[in-house]
Amino acid sequence: MSSYSIKDLEGFTGIKAHTLRIWEKRYHVLKPQRTSTNIRTYDDEDLKHILNISILNRHGYRISDIIKLSEKEICEKVMQLSQRCADTHSQIENLLMAMIEMDEEIFHESFNQSVFKSGFEDTFRYLIFPFLERVGLLWQSGSITPAQEHFVSNLIRQKLIVAIDSIISPRKPDALHFVLFLPEGEWHEIGLLFTHYLIKKWGHYTLYFGTNLPIETIQPVLEK
DNA sequence: TTTTGTGCTGTGGCAATACA
DNA sequence: TGTATTGCCACAGCACAAAA
């Protein structure tokens, strides 16, 4: 069970800490635990609840109406919204939810919905990369655990690897050769994999060496 | 149709306190 | 010691209903 500060919730939901406190006071939206010095701490259930509320609120639901709904009704309305009006912000929040809950099904559903609607490339440009930027900020602030970050990164890697593997574009007559790698100490390969996908799709040759490659090992490859 | 009053909501600012 | 968090009050903007 993770523990979050009010600032963490602000980062996840985009709702200002000030507003969260007012919601708590006026509407009893959340009942966070308190430290011995009265600082609020929130758990995963609180975070899920406030993420759902923030989605409804952003879609025009008044906070005073939202609090009259049961947890089940809130979830149903969020599901309806995500099916009917899958805007990028909501999709990013769905992915955040999938990451926090480590729920593969939510991830696949959101991802596939976006691919169906916008295509694979635009899903990465307008959903996955903005999502990863958000993850980066949450990572820096310590709001998410390494396990959560790795969980979602690996799901994204899988999607890219499958997509790369399934490309059957014919090689161009003037196809170029690309050597793809990340230098020593660099492990985050999602951008590199997406580049691999694009280059292969455009009909060029690729040699993919992955992450953390000592630079001196590349020279023989280039000569060969 | 326009004006007015009321309630709802989010935000700014402040002082006190906790934390790193 | 600087920053973050708390609780509180005040206020502006907006929506909506009632009255003129």
PDB file of C-alpha atoms (C1' of nucleotides) in Angstrom:
ATOM      1  CA  MET A   1       0.000   0.000   0.000  1.00  0.00           C
ATOM      2  CA  SER A   2       1.539   3.311  -1.129  1.00  0.00           C
ATOM      3  CA  SER A   3       1.296   6.564   0.734  1.00  0.00           C
ATOM      4  CA  TYR A   4       0.847   9.907  -1.003  1.00  0.00           C
ATOM      5  CA  SER A   5       1.034  13.520   0.117  1.00  0.00           C
ATOM      6  CA  ILE A   6      -1.467  16.158  -0.929  1.00  0.00           C
ATOM      7  CA  LYS A   7       1.168  17.467  -3.348  1.00  0.00           C
ATOM      8  CA  ASP A   8       1.353  13.998  -4.930  1.00  0.00           C
ATOM      9  CA  LEU A   9      -2.407  14.053  -5.471  1.00  0.00           C
ATOM     10  CA  GLU A  10      -2.087  17.483  -7.027  1.00  0.00           C
ATOM     11  CA  GLY A  11       0.480  16.040  -9.439  1.00  0.00           C
ATOM     12  CA  PHE A  12      -1.659  13.054 -10.341  1.00  0.00           C
ATOM     13  CA  THR A  13      -4.967  14.852 -10.777  1.00  0.00           C
ATOM     14  CA  GLY A  14      -4.039  18.418 -11.694  1.00  0.00           C
ATOM     15  CA  ILE A  15      -6.352  19.599  -8.910  1.00  0.00           C
ATOM     16  CA  LYS A  16      -4.612  22.121  -6.691  1.00  0.00           C
ATOM     17  CA  ALA A  17      -3.789  21.081  -3.146  1.00  0.00           C
ATOM     18  CA  HIS A  18      -5.713  24.090  -1.951  1.00  0.00           C
ATOM     19  CA  THR A  19      -8.837  22.917  -3.772  1.00  0.00           C
ATOM     20  CA  LEU A  20      -8.397  19.368  -2.474  1.00  0.00           C
ATOM     21  CA  ARG A  21      -8.380  20.690   1.069  1.00  0.00           C
ATOM     22  CA  ILE A  22     -11.499  22.768   0.401  1.00  0.00           C
ATOM     23  CA  TRP A  23     -13.270  19.731  -1.114  1.00  0.00           C
ATOM     24  CA  GLU A  24     -12.335  17.728   1.943  1.00  0.00           C
ATOM     25  CA  LYS A  25     -13.603  20.394   4.297  1.00  0.00           C
ATOM     26  CA  ARG A  26     -16.788  21.294   2.441  1.00  0.00           C
ATOM     27  CA  TYR A  27     -17.804  18.013   0.858  1.00  0.00           C
ATOM     28  CA  HIS A  28     -15.886  15.350   2.770  1.00  0.00           C
ATOM     29  CA  VAL A  29     -14.573  14.063  -0.575  1.00  0.00           C
ATOM     30  CA  LEU A  30     -11.710  12.243   1.136  1.00  0.00           C
ATOM     31  CA  LYS A  31     -10.848  11.287   4.665  1.00  0.00           C
ATOM     32  CA  PRO A  32      -7.063  10.993   4.614  1.00  0.00           C
ATOM     33  CA  GLN A  33      -5.019   9.528   7.418  1.00  0.00           C
ATOM     34  CA  ARG A  34      -2.934  12.009   9.386  1.00  0.00           C
ATOM     35  CA  THR A  35       0.586  11.818  10.685  1.00  0.00           C
ATOM     36  CA  SER A  36       1.221  12.498  14.360  1.00  0.00           C
ATOM     37  CA  THR A  37       1.817  16.117  13.280  1.00  0.00           C
ATOM     38  CA  ASN A  38      -1.474  16.373  11.374  1.00  0.00           C
ATOM     39  CA  ILE A  39      -0.075  16.089   7.832  1.00  0.00           C
ATOM     40  CA  ARG A  40      -2.483  14.368   5.411  1.00  0.00           C
ATOM     41  CA  THR A  41      -1.461  11.042   3.889  1.00  0.00           C
ATOM     42  CA  TYR A  42      -3.457   9.308   1.183  1.00  0.00           C
ATOM     43  CA  ASP A  43      -3.493   5.639   0.149  1.00  0.00           C
ATOM     44  CA  ASP A  44      -4.127   3.941  -3.215  1.00  0.00           C
ATOM     45  CA  GLU A  45      -7.898   3.882  -2.681  1.00  0.00           C
ATOM     46  CA  ASP A  46      -7.929   7.629  -1.993  1.00  0.00           C
ATOM     47  CA  LEU A  47      -5.886   8.235  -5.122  1.00  0.00           C
ATOM     48  CA  LYS A  48      -8.201   6.104  -7.276  1.00  0.00           C
ATOM     49  CA  HIS A  49     -11.219   7.887  -5.874  1.00  0.00           C
ATOM     50  CA  ILE A  50      -9.867  11.371  -6.481  1.00  0.00           C
ATOM     51  CA  LEU A  51      -8.664  10.461  -9.994  1.00  0.00           C
ATOM     52  CA  ASN A  52     -12.193   9.389 -10.883  1.00  0.00           C
ATOM     53  CA  ILE A  53     -13.638  12.541  -9.358  1.00  0.00           C
ATOM     54  CA  SER A  54     -11.176  14.716 -11.269  1.00  0.00           C
ATOM     55  CA  ILE A  55     -12.221  13.069 -14.550  1.00  0.00           C
ATOM     56  CA  LEU A  56     -15.895  13.760 -13.858  1.00  0.00           C
ATOM     57  CA  ASN A  57     -15.163  17.278 -12.655  1.00  0.00           C
ATOM     58  CA  ARG A  58     -13.214  18.075 -15.816  1.00  0.00           C
ATOM     59  CA  HIS A  59     -16.167  16.908 -17.866  1.00  0.00           C
ATOM     60  CA  GLY A  60     -18.467  19.456 -16.281  1.00  0.00           C
ATOM     61  CA  TYR A  61     -19.840  17.522 -13.321  1.00  0.00           C
ATOM     62  CA  ARG A  62     -20.227  19.795 -10.310  1.00  0.00           C
ATOM     63  CA  ILE A  63     -18.379  18.670  -7.229  1.00  0.00           C
ATOM     64  CA  SER A  64     -21.588  19.024  -5.219  1.00  0.00           C
ATOM     65  CA  ASP A  65     -23.269  16.544  -7.611  1.00  0.00           C
ATOM     66  CA  ILE A  66     -20.327  14.134  -7.706  1.00  0.00           C
ATOM     67  CA  ILE A  67     -20.340  13.660  -3.952  1.00  0.00           C
ATOM     68  CA  LYS A  68     -23.960  12.503  -4.082  1.00  0.00           C
ATOM     69  CA  LEU A  69     -22.884   9.536  -6.226  1.00  0.00           C
ATOM     70  CA  SER A  70     -21.843   6.199  -4.791  1.00  0.00           C
ATOM     71  CA  GLU A  71     -18.386   4.830  -5.603  1.00  0.00           C
ATOM     72  CA  LYS A  72     -20.020   2.411  -8.048  1.00  0.00           C
ATOM     73  CA  GLU A  73     -21.925   5.187  -9.825  1.00  0.00           C
ATOM     74  CA  ILE A  74     -18.764   7.283 -10.096  1.00  0.00           C
ATOM     75  CA  CYS A  75     -16.896   4.362 -11.677  1.00  0.00           C
ATOM     76  CA  GLU A  76     -19.737   3.741 -14.116  1.00  0.00           C
ATOM     77  CA  LYS A  77     -19.823   7.368 -15.211  1.00  0.00           C
ATOM     78  CA  VAL A  78     -16.050   7.423 -15.674  1.00  0.00           C
ATOM     79  CA  MET A  79     -16.275   4.265 -17.785  1.00  0.00           C
ATOM     80  CA  GLN A  80     -19.022   5.826 -19.902  1.00  0.00           C
ATOM     81  CA  LEU A  81     -16.948   8.954 -20.381  1.00  0.00           C
ATOM     82  CA  SER A  82     -13.811   7.074 -21.322  1.00  0.00           C
ATOM     83  CA  GLN A  83     -15.767   5.124 -23.951  1.00  0.00           C
ATOM     84  CA  ARG A  84     -17.739   8.068 -25.299  1.00  0.00           C
ATOM     85  CA  CYS A  85     -15.285  10.912 -25.094  1.00  0.00           C
ATOM     86  CA  ALA A  86     -11.781   9.568 -24.863  1.00  0.00           C
ATOM     87  CA  ASP A  87      -9.863  12.858 -24.778  1.00  0.00           C
ATOM     88  CA  THR A  88      -6.125  12.740 -24.280  1.00  0.00           C
ATOM     89  CA  HIS A  89      -6.211  14.023 -20.718  1.00  0.00           C
ATOM     90  CA  SER A  90      -8.640  11.324 -19.635  1.00  0.00           C
ATOM     91  CA  GLN A  91      -6.671   8.684 -21.501  1.00  0.00           C
ATOM     92  CA  ILE A  92      -3.497   9.767 -19.733  1.00  0.00           C
ATOM     93  CA  GLU A  93      -5.336   9.504 -16.432  1.00  0.00           C
ATOM     94  CA  ASN A  94      -6.530   6.028 -17.367  1.00  0.00           C
ATOM     95  CA  LEU A  95      -2.921   5.048 -18.045  1.00  0.00           C
ATOM     96  CA  LEU A  96      -1.879   6.566 -14.713  1.00  0.00           C
ATOM     97  CA  MET A  97      -4.601   4.532 -13.059  1.00  0.00           C
ATOM     98  CA  ALA A  98      -3.333   1.392 -14.827  1.00  0.00           C
ATOM     99  CA  MET A  99       0.183   2.151 -13.591  1.00  0.00           C
ATOM    100  CA  ILE A 100      -0.852   2.805 -10.001  1.00  0.00           C
ATOM    101  CA  GLU A 101      -3.094  -0.260  -9.875  1.00  0.00           C
ATOM    102  CA  MET A 102      -0.608  -2.281 -11.953  1.00  0.00           C
ATOM    103  CA  ASP A 103      -3.616  -3.338 -13.965  1.00  0.00           C
ATOM    104  CA  GLU A 104      -2.706  -4.685 -17.403  1.00  0.00           C
ATOM    105  CA  GLU A 105      -6.309  -4.793 -18.580  1.00  0.00           C
ATOM    106  CA  ILE A 106      -6.892  -1.071 -18.058  1.00  0.00           C
ATOM    107  CA  PHE A 107      -3.628  -0.348 -19.850  1.00  0.00           C
ATOM    108  CA  HIS A 108      -4.455  -2.530 -22.863  1.00  0.00           C
ATOM    109  CA  GLU A 109      -7.995  -1.160 -23.072  1.00  0.00           C
ATOM    110  CA  SER A 110      -6.856   2.483 -23.078  1.00  0.00           C
ATOM    111  CA  PHE A 111      -3.972   1.820 -25.440  1.00  0.00           C
ATOM    112  CA  ASN A 112      -6.015  -0.200 -27.922  1.00  0.00           C
ATOM    113  CA  GLN A 113      -8.832   2.329 -27.856  1.00  0.00           C
ATOM    114  CA  SER A 114      -6.368   5.068 -28.786  1.00  0.00           C
ATOM    115  CA  VAL A 115      -4.741   2.977 -31.553  1.00  0.00           C
ATOM    116  CA  PHE A 116      -8.175   2.218 -32.972  1.00  0.00           C
ATOM    117  CA  LYS A 117      -9.097   5.901 -32.922  1.00  0.00           C
ATOM    118  CA  SER A 118      -5.820   7.617 -33.842  1.00  0.00           C
ATOM    119  CA  GLY A 119      -3.457   4.950 -35.154  1.00  0.00           C
ATOM    120  CA  PHE A 120      -0.263   3.537 -33.666  1.00  0.00           C
ATOM    121  CA  GLU A 121       2.058   6.471 -34.403  1.00  0.00           C
ATOM    122  CA  ASP A 122      -0.266   9.180 -33.117  1.00  0.00           C
ATOM    123  CA  THR A 123      -0.959   7.095 -30.025  1.00  0.00           C
ATOM    124  CA  PHE A 124       2.738   7.342 -29.206  1.00  0.00           C
ATOM    125  CA  ARG A 125       3.080  11.002 -30.191  1.00  0.00           C
ATOM    126  CA  TYR A 126       0.017  12.340 -28.430  1.00  0.00           C
ATOM    127  CA  LEU A 127      -0.696   9.824 -25.674  1.00  0.00           C
ATOM    128  CA  ILE A 128       2.280   7.683 -24.681  1.00  0.00           C
ATOM    129  CA  PHE A 129       4.993  10.349 -24.779  1.00  0.00           C
ATOM    130  CA  PRO A 130       2.932  12.945 -22.850  1.00  0.00           C
ATOM    131  CA  PHE A 131       2.066  10.152 -20.428  1.00  0.00           C
ATOM    132  CA  LEU A 132       5.737   9.270 -19.997  1.00  0.00           C
ATOM    133  CA  GLU A 133       6.551  12.943 -19.364  1.00  0.00           C
ATOM    134  CA  ARG A 134       3.993  12.890 -16.563  1.00  0.00           C
ATOM    135  CA  VAL A 135       5.484   9.655 -15.234  1.00  0.00           C
ATOM    136  CA  GLY A 136       8.898  11.317 -15.260  1.00  0.00           C
ATOM    137  CA  LEU A 137       7.636  14.183 -13.124  1.00  0.00           C
ATOM    138  CA  LEU A 138       5.950  11.802 -10.712  1.00  0.00           C
ATOM    139  CA  TRP A 139       9.135   9.724 -10.584  1.00  0.00           C
ATOM    140  CA  GLN A 140      11.219  12.810  -9.767  1.00  0.00           C
ATOM    141  CA  SER A 141       8.827  13.831  -7.011  1.00  0.00           C
ATOM    142  CA  GLY A 142       8.882  10.302  -5.598  1.00  0.00           C
ATOM    143  CA  SER A 143       5.141   9.882  -6.090  1.00  0.00           C
ATOM    144  CA  ILE A 144       5.450   6.502  -7.794  1.00  0.00           C
ATOM    145  CA  THR A 145       7.478   3.423  -7.007  1.00  0.00           C
ATOM    146  CA  PRO A 146      10.140   1.899  -9.270  1.00  0.00           C
ATOM    147  CA  ALA A 147       7.881  -1.161  -9.644  1.00  0.00           C
ATOM    148  CA  GLN A 148       5.033   0.947 -11.003  1.00  0.00           C
ATOM    149  CA  GLU A 149       7.316   2.731 -13.459  1.00  0.00           C
ATOM    150  CA  HIS A 150       8.900  -0.520 -14.649  1.00  0.00           C
ATOM    151  CA  PHE A 151       5.523  -2.194 -14.951  1.00  0.00           C
ATOM    152  CA  VAL A 152       4.170   0.395 -17.354  1.00  0.00           C
ATOM    153  CA  SER A 153       7.458   0.852 -19.250  1.00  0.00           C
ATOM    154  CA  ASN A 154       7.603  -2.838 -19.992  1.00  0.00           C
ATOM    155  CA  LEU A 155       4.032  -2.888 -21.260  1.00  0.00           C
ATOM    156  CA  ILE A 156       4.889  -0.034 -23.633  1.00  0.00           C
ATOM    157  CA  ARG A 157       8.076  -1.858 -24.717  1.00  0.00           C
ATOM    158  CA  GLN A 158       6.033  -4.949 -25.492  1.00  0.00           C
ATOM    159  CA  LYS A 159       3.643  -2.939 -27.666  1.00  0.00           C
ATOM    160  CA  LEU A 160       6.557  -1.492 -29.631  1.00  0.00           C
ATOM    161  CA  ILE A 161       8.364  -4.789 -30.052  1.00  0.00           C
ATOM    162  CA  VAL A 162       5.233  -6.490 -31.359  1.00  0.00           C
ATOM    163  CA  ALA A 163       4.611  -3.576 -33.737  1.00  0.00           C
ATOM    164  CA  ILE A 164       8.204  -3.622 -35.023  1.00  0.00           C
ATOM    165  CA  ASP A 165       8.066  -7.362 -35.528  1.00  0.00           C
ATOM    166  CA  SER A 166       4.872  -7.176 -37.519  1.00  0.00           C
ATOM    167  CA  ILE A 167       6.094  -4.591 -40.048  1.00  0.00           C
ATOM    168  CA  ILE A 168       6.110  -6.076 -43.532  1.00  0.00           C
ATOM    169  CA  SER A 169       6.887  -2.895 -45.493  1.00  0.00           C
ATOM    170  CA  PRO A 170       9.044  -3.679 -48.553  1.00  0.00           C
ATOM    171  CA  ARG A 171      12.604  -2.295 -48.497  1.00  0.00           C
ATOM    172  CA  LYS A 172      13.023   0.860 -50.535  1.00  0.00           C
ATOM    173  CA  PRO A 173      15.395   0.583 -53.515  1.00  0.00           C
ATOM    174  CA  ASP A 174      17.531   3.323 -51.973  1.00  0.00           C
ATOM    175  CA  ALA A 175      17.145   2.001 -48.417  1.00  0.00           C
ATOM    176  CA  LEU A 176      19.639   3.337 -45.888  1.00  0.00           C
ATOM    177  CA  HIS A 177      21.274   1.450 -43.005  1.00  0.00           C
ATOM    178  CA  PHE A 178      20.654   2.718 -39.467  1.00  0.00           C
ATOM    179  CA  VAL A 179      22.540   1.595 -36.364  1.00  0.00           C
ATOM    180  CA  LEU A 180      20.400   2.081 -33.290  1.00  0.00           C
ATOM    181  CA  PHE A 181      21.722   1.956 -29.749  1.00  0.00           C
ATOM    182  CA  LEU A 182      21.825   3.825 -26.458  1.00  0.00           C
ATOM    183  CA  PRO A 183      25.221   4.726 -24.986  1.00  0.00           C
ATOM    184  CA  GLU A 184      26.599   3.365 -21.750  1.00  0.00           C
ATOM    185  CA  GLY A 185      24.499   4.239 -18.719  1.00  0.00           C
ATOM    186  CA  GLU A 186      21.368   4.928 -20.743  1.00  0.00           C
ATOM    187  CA  TRP A 187      18.586   2.409 -20.172  1.00  0.00           C
ATOM    188  CA  HIS A 188      15.356   4.049 -21.291  1.00  0.00           C
ATOM    189  CA  GLU A 189      14.784   2.642 -24.732  1.00  0.00           C
ATOM    190  CA  ILE A 190      11.180   3.503 -25.535  1.00  0.00           C
ATOM    191  CA  GLY A 191      12.186   6.468 -27.688  1.00  0.00           C
ATOM    192  CA  LEU A 192      14.778   4.322 -29.445  1.00  0.00           C
ATOM    193  CA  LEU A 193      12.261   1.540 -30.064  1.00  0.00           C
ATOM    194  CA  PHE A 194       9.791   4.026 -31.513  1.00  0.00           C
ATOM    195  CA  THR A 195      12.539   5.330 -33.813  1.00  0.00           C
ATOM    196  CA  HIS A 196      13.261   1.729 -34.783  1.00  0.00           C
ATOM    197  CA  TYR A 197       9.597   1.278 -35.601  1.00  0.00           C
ATOM    198  CA  LEU A 198       9.473   4.389 -37.803  1.00  0.00           C
ATOM    199  CA  ILE A 199      12.702   3.631 -39.683  1.00  0.00           C
ATOM    200  CA  LYS A 200      11.649   0.060 -40.392  1.00  0.00           C
ATOM    201  CA  LYS A 201       8.200   1.184 -41.455  1.00  0.00           C
ATOM    202  CA  TRP A 202       9.737   3.643 -43.889  1.00  0.00           C
ATOM    203  CA  GLY A 203      11.535   0.742 -45.574  1.00  0.00           C
ATOM    204  CA  HIS A 204      15.104   1.204 -44.350  1.00  0.00           C
ATOM    205  CA  TYR A 205      17.528  -1.327 -42.796  1.00  0.00           C
ATOM    206  CA  THR A 206      18.073  -1.263 -39.055  1.00  0.00           C
ATOM    207  CA  LEU A 207      20.626  -2.799 -36.717  1.00  0.00           C
ATOM    208  CA  TYR A 208      19.224  -2.604 -33.221  1.00  0.00           C
ATOM    209  CA  PHE A 209      21.642  -2.971 -30.292  1.00  0.00           C
ATOM    210  CA  GLY A 210      19.427  -1.773 -27.464  1.00  0.00           C
ATOM    211  CA  THR A 211      20.562  -0.014 -24.312  1.00  0.00           C
ATOM    212  CA  ASN A 212      23.798   0.630 -22.440  1.00  0.00           C
ATOM    213  CA  LEU A 213      26.219  -0.063 -25.284  1.00  0.00           C
ATOM    214  CA  PRO A 214      29.878   1.005 -24.811  1.00  0.00           C
ATOM    215  CA  ILE A 215      30.621   3.445 -27.613  1.00  0.00           C
ATOM    216  CA  GLU A 216      33.887   1.669 -28.585  1.00  0.00           C
ATOM    217  CA  THR A 217      31.965  -1.462 -29.580  1.00  0.00           C
ATOM    218  CA  ILE A 218      30.148   0.430 -32.315  1.00  0.00           C
ATOM    219  CA  GLN A 219      33.188   1.187 -34.518  1.00  0.00           C
ATOM    220  CA  PRO A 220      33.695  -2.452 -35.691  1.00  0.00           C
ATOM    221  CA  VAL A 221      29.985  -2.632 -36.458  1.00  0.00           C
ATOM    222  CA  LEU A 222      30.199   0.461 -38.643  1.00  0.00           C
ATOM    223  CA  GLU A 223      33.277  -0.905 -40.475  1.00  0.00           C
ATOM    224  CA  LYS A 224      31.571  -4.255 -41.122  1.00  0.00           C
TER     225      LYS A 224
ATOM    226  C1'  DT B   1     -36.074  39.968 -22.018  1.00  0.00           C
ATOM    227  C1'  DT B   2     -33.406  42.060 -18.614  1.00  0.00           C
ATOM    228  C1'  DT B   3     -32.082  42.692 -13.951  1.00  0.00           C
ATOM    229  C1'  DT B   4     -31.224  41.162  -9.434  1.00  0.00           C
ATOM    230  C1'  DG B   5     -30.277  38.010  -5.756  1.00  0.00           C
ATOM    231  C1'  DT B   6     -28.376  33.743  -4.234  1.00  0.00           C
ATOM    232  C1'  DG B   7     -25.588  29.769  -4.040  1.00  0.00           C
ATOM    233  C1'  DC B   8     -21.631  27.260  -5.699  1.00  0.00           C
ATOM    234  C1'  DT B   9     -16.891  26.927  -6.698  1.00  0.00           C
ATOM    235  C1'  DG B  10     -12.070  27.922  -6.925  1.00  0.00           C
ATOM    236  C1'  DT B  11      -8.431  30.843  -5.543  1.00  0.00           C
ATOM    237  C1'  DG B  12      -5.621  34.362  -2.921  1.00  0.00           C
ATOM    238  C1'  DG B  13      -3.696  35.682   1.194  1.00  0.00           C
ATOM    239  C1'  DC B  14      -2.389  35.263   5.922  1.00  0.00           C
ATOM    240  C1'  DA B  15      -0.432  33.419  10.279  1.00  0.00           C
ATOM    241  C1'  DA B  16       0.968  29.355  12.614  1.00  0.00           C
ATOM    242  C1'  DT B  17       3.280  25.104  12.499  1.00  0.00           C
ATOM    243  C1'  DA B  18       5.967  21.145  10.634  1.00  0.00           C
ATOM    244  C1'  DC B  19       9.599  19.436   8.024  1.00  0.00           C
ATOM    245  C1'  DA B  20      14.101  18.769   5.616  1.00  0.00           C
TER     246       DA B  20
ATOM    247  C1'  DT C   1      16.453  28.629   7.726  1.00  0.00           C
ATOM    248  C1'  DG C   2      13.727  28.135   3.724  1.00  0.00           C
ATOM    249  C1'  DT C   3       9.977  25.516   2.107  1.00  0.00           C
ATOM    250  C1'  DA C   4       5.750  22.972   2.673  1.00  0.00           C
ATOM    251  C1'  DT C   5       1.435  22.346   4.860  1.00  0.00           C
ATOM    252  C1'  DT C   6      -2.383  23.627   7.645  1.00  0.00           C
ATOM    253  C1'  DG C   7      -6.800  26.084   8.691  1.00  0.00           C
ATOM    254  C1'  DC C   8      -9.243  30.017   8.101  1.00  0.00           C
ATOM    255  C1'  DC C   9     -11.412  34.125   5.966  1.00  0.00           C
ATOM    256  C1'  DA C  10     -12.531  36.784   2.044  1.00  0.00           C
ATOM    257  C1'  DC C  11     -13.648  37.470  -2.527  1.00  0.00           C
ATOM    258  C1'  DA C  12     -14.365  37.029  -7.642  1.00  0.00           C
ATOM    259  C1'  DG C  13     -16.542  34.595 -11.356  1.00  0.00           C
ATOM    260  C1'  DC C  14     -20.109  31.904 -12.819  1.00  0.00           C
ATOM    261  C1'  DA C  15     -24.736  29.671 -13.225  1.00  0.00           C
ATOM    262  C1'  DC C  16     -29.321  29.668 -12.240  1.00  0.00           C
ATOM    263  C1'  DA C  17     -33.788  31.045 -10.567  1.00  0.00           C
ATOM    264  C1'  DA C  18     -36.978  34.622  -9.374  1.00  0.00           C
ATOM    265  C1'  DA C  19     -38.702  39.137 -10.029  1.00  0.00           C
ATOM    266  C1'  DA C  20     -39.568  43.249 -12.710  1.00  0.00           C
TER     267       DA C  20
END
